[in-house]
Amino acid sequence: MSKHQLRPQGDFPPAGLVRRLAAMFYDFLLCMALMMVIALLYQQGLLRLIHGAEQLRALADAGALDHDPVLASLLLIGVFAFFAKFWTHSGQTLGMQVWGVRIQNKDGSAIDLWQALLRFFIAIGSWLCCGLGFLWMLWDKDQRTWHDRYSDSVVVQLPKKSKS
């Protein structure tokens, strides 16, 4: 699969930690909304069809839906799909577009699905280590996080668009 070049092209500086965290906050809000929609469709759509309204209410009251591995899997897949689609096509999630940052390969091409998968799971590990994987960029000579390094990608700050 050939990699497509992202636009604009250029030698852009690495994105700073504050800008990256701000973009993550925007994407966090979008992911929360996405997870609510997935949970609603699964629980009130699919489970209601399978069990019926009364039995679904009884299951919920008994706490049987609290640790549903199917729902957890759907949520994980849904959130990964959100990030993978944006990262592999335009290099930017909606939050990254607002804050002017982009994920790309060193040559300016879009990352592939394997790189997106590595980024996604290593970023989760970075958060589980109290954010150390993100803070790593403060000491790294190339200002790269753990997931940047392991996915062999870079996060750059794009220039502001001129108003002409």
CSV table of C-alpha atoms in Angstrom, one decimal:
chain,number,residue,atom,x,y,z
A,1,MET,CA,0.0,0.0,0.0
A,2,SER,CA,1.6,3.3,-1.1
A,3,LYS,CA,1.7,6.1,1.4
A,4,HIS,CA,0.1,9.4,0.4
A,5,GLN,CA,1.8,12.7,1.0
A,6,LEU,CA,0.0,15.1,3.4
A,7,ARG,CA,-0.6,18.7,2.6
A,8,PRO,CA,0.9,21.2,3.3
A,9,GLN,CA,4.4,19.8,2.8
A,10,GLY,CA,7.4,21.3,4.5
A,11,ASP,CA,9.9,20.9,7.3
A,12,PHE,CA,7.8,21.7,10.3
A,13,PRO,CA,9.0,22.0,13.9
A,14,PRO,CA,7.9,19.4,16.5
A,15,ALA,CA,4.6,20.2,18.2
A,16,GLY,CA,5.0,21.3,21.8
A,17,LEU,CA,3.5,19.5,24.8
A,18,VAL,CA,0.9,22.1,25.7
A,19,ARG,CA,-0.5,22.2,22.1
A,20,ARG,CA,-0.6,18.3,22.0
A,21,LEU,CA,-2.4,18.2,25.4
A,22,ALA,CA,-4.9,20.8,24.2
A,23,ALA,CA,-5.6,18.7,21.1
A,24,MET,CA,-6.0,15.6,23.2
A,25,PHE,CA,-8.5,17.3,25.4
A,26,TYR,CA,-10.7,18.2,22.4
A,27,ASP,CA,-10.4,14.7,21.1
A,28,PHE,CA,-11.2,13.3,24.6
A,29,LEU,CA,-14.5,15.2,24.5
A,30,LEU,CA,-15.3,13.8,21.0
A,31,CYS,CA,-14.4,10.3,22.1
A,32,MET,CA,-16.7,10.5,25.1
A,33,ALA,CA,-19.6,11.5,22.8
A,34,LEU,CA,-18.7,8.6,20.5
A,35,MET,CA,-18.6,6.1,23.4
A,36,MET,CA,-22.0,7.3,24.6
A,37,VAL,CA,-23.5,6.8,21.1
A,38,ILE,CA,-21.9,3.3,20.9
A,39,ALA,CA,-23.2,2.3,24.4
A,40,LEU,CA,-26.6,3.7,23.6
A,41,LEU,CA,-26.8,1.7,20.3
A,42,TYR,CA,-25.5,-1.5,21.9
A,43,GLN,CA,-27.6,-1.4,25.1
A,44,GLN,CA,-30.8,0.2,23.9
A,45,GLY,CA,-30.7,-1.2,20.4
A,46,LEU,CA,-29.0,-4.6,20.2
A,47,LEU,CA,-29.6,-5.8,23.8
A,48,ARG,CA,-33.2,-4.6,23.8
A,49,LEU,CA,-33.8,-6.6,20.6
A,50,ILE,CA,-32.2,-9.7,22.2
A,51,HIS,CA,-33.6,-9.5,25.7
A,52,GLY,CA,-36.7,-7.3,25.5
A,53,ALA,CA,-37.3,-4.1,27.5
A,54,GLU,CA,-38.4,-5.8,30.8
A,55,GLN,CA,-35.6,-8.3,30.9
A,56,LEU,CA,-33.0,-5.6,30.0
A,57,ARG,CA,-34.3,-3.5,32.9
A,58,ALA,CA,-34.0,-6.4,35.3
A,59,LEU,CA,-30.4,-7.1,34.0
A,60,ALA,CA,-29.5,-3.5,34.5
A,61,ASP,CA,-31.0,-3.3,38.0
A,62,ALA,CA,-29.1,-6.5,39.0
A,63,GLY,CA,-25.8,-5.0,37.8
A,64,ALA,CA,-25.4,-7.6,35.1
A,65,LEU,CA,-24.5,-4.9,32.5
A,66,ASP,CA,-21.9,-3.2,34.6
A,67,HIS,CA,-18.9,-5.2,33.3
A,68,ASP,CA,-20.0,-6.2,29.8
A,69,PRO,CA,-16.9,-7.4,27.8
A,70,VAL,CA,-18.7,-7.0,24.5
A,71,LEU,CA,-19.5,-3.4,25.2
A,72,ALA,CA,-15.9,-2.8,26.4
A,73,SER,CA,-14.6,-4.3,23.2
A,74,LEU,CA,-17.0,-2.2,21.0
A,75,LEU,CA,-15.9,0.9,22.8
A,76,LEU,CA,-12.2,0.1,22.3
A,77,ILE,CA,-12.7,-0.7,18.6
A,78,GLY,CA,-14.8,2.4,18.1
A,79,VAL,CA,-12.3,4.8,19.7
A,80,PHE,CA,-9.4,3.2,17.8
A,81,ALA,CA,-11.4,3.5,14.5
A,82,PHE,CA,-11.9,7.2,15.2
A,83,PHE,CA,-8.2,7.8,15.6
A,84,ALA,CA,-7.0,5.4,12.9
A,85,LYS,CA,-9.3,7.0,10.3
A,86,PHE,CA,-8.1,10.5,11.0
A,87,TRP,CA,-4.4,9.6,11.5
A,88,THR,CA,-4.1,7.5,8.3
A,89,HIS,CA,-6.0,9.9,6.0
A,90,SER,CA,-5.3,13.5,7.0
A,91,GLY,CA,-2.8,13.0,9.8
A,92,GLN,CA,-5.1,15.1,12.1
A,93,THR,CA,-8.0,14.4,14.3
A,94,LEU,CA,-10.5,17.2,14.8
A,95,GLY,CA,-8.8,18.4,17.9
A,96,MET,CA,-5.4,18.3,16.1
A,97,GLN,CA,-6.9,20.4,13.3
A,98,VAL,CA,-8.0,23.1,15.8
A,99,TRP,CA,-4.6,23.2,17.4
A,100,GLY,CA,-2.5,23.0,14.2
A,101,VAL,CA,-0.7,19.8,14.8
A,102,ARG,CA,-0.3,16.7,12.6
A,103,ILE,CA,1.0,13.1,12.8
A,104,GLN,CA,3.1,12.1,9.9
A,105,ASN,CA,6.1,10.0,8.9
A,106,LYS,CA,9.4,11.8,8.7
A,107,ASP,CA,9.0,12.1,4.9
A,108,GLY,CA,5.7,13.9,5.3
A,109,SER,CA,3.5,11.0,4.3
A,110,ALA,CA,0.5,9.7,6.3
A,111,ILE,CA,1.1,6.9,8.8
A,112,ASP,CA,-0.3,3.5,8.0
A,113,LEU,CA,-2.8,1.4,10.0
A,114,TRP,CA,0.0,-0.6,11.8
A,115,GLN,CA,1.6,2.6,13.0
A,116,ALA,CA,-1.8,3.9,14.1
A,117,LEU,CA,-2.4,0.7,16.1
A,118,LEU,CA,1.1,1.0,17.7
A,119,ARG,CA,0.5,4.7,18.6
A,120,PHE,CA,-3.0,4.0,20.0
A,121,PHE,CA,-1.9,1.2,22.4
A,122,ILE,CA,1.4,2.7,23.4
A,123,ALA,CA,-0.3,6.0,24.1
A,124,ILE,CA,-2.7,4.1,26.5
A,125,GLY,CA,0.4,2.7,28.2
A,126,SER,CA,1.9,6.1,28.4
A,127,TRP,CA,-1.2,7.3,30.3
A,128,LEU,CA,-1.2,4.3,32.5
A,129,CYS,CA,2.4,5.2,33.5
A,130,CYS,CA,1.0,8.5,34.9
A,131,GLY,CA,1.7,10.3,31.6
A,132,LEU,CA,5.4,9.5,31.6
A,133,GLY,CA,5.3,8.5,28.0
A,134,PHE,CA,4.0,11.9,27.1
A,135,LEU,CA,6.3,13.8,29.4
A,136,TRP,CA,9.2,11.9,27.8
A,137,MET,CA,9.2,14.5,25.0
A,138,LEU,CA,10.5,17.1,27.5
A,139,TRP,CA,13.8,15.1,27.7
A,140,ASP,CA,14.0,13.6,24.3
A,141,LYS,CA,16.4,15.4,21.9
A,142,ASP,CA,13.8,15.1,19.1
A,143,GLN,CA,10.8,16.0,21.3
A,144,ARG,CA,9.2,12.6,20.7
A,145,THR,CA,6.9,10.7,23.0
A,146,TRP,CA,7.0,6.9,23.5
A,147,HIS,CA,4.3,6.4,21.0
A,148,ASP,CA,6.0,8.6,18.5
A,149,ARG,CA,9.2,6.6,18.8
A,150,TYR,CA,7.6,3.1,18.7
A,151,SER,CA,5.4,4.0,15.7
A,152,ASP,CA,8.3,5.7,13.9
A,153,SER,CA,6.2,8.9,13.4
A,154,VAL,CA,6.4,12.5,14.3
A,155,VAL,CA,3.9,15.1,15.5
A,156,VAL,CA,4.6,18.5,13.9
A,157,GLN,CA,3.2,22.0,14.3
A,158,LEU,CA,1.8,23.3,11.1
A,159,PRO,CA,2.1,26.9,10.1
A,160,LYS,CA,-0.9,29.2,10.6
A,161,LYS,CA,-2.9,29.8,7.5
A,162,SER,CA,-2.4,33.3,6.1
A,163,LYS,CA,-5.6,35.4,5.7
A,164,SER,CA,-5.4,36.6,2.2
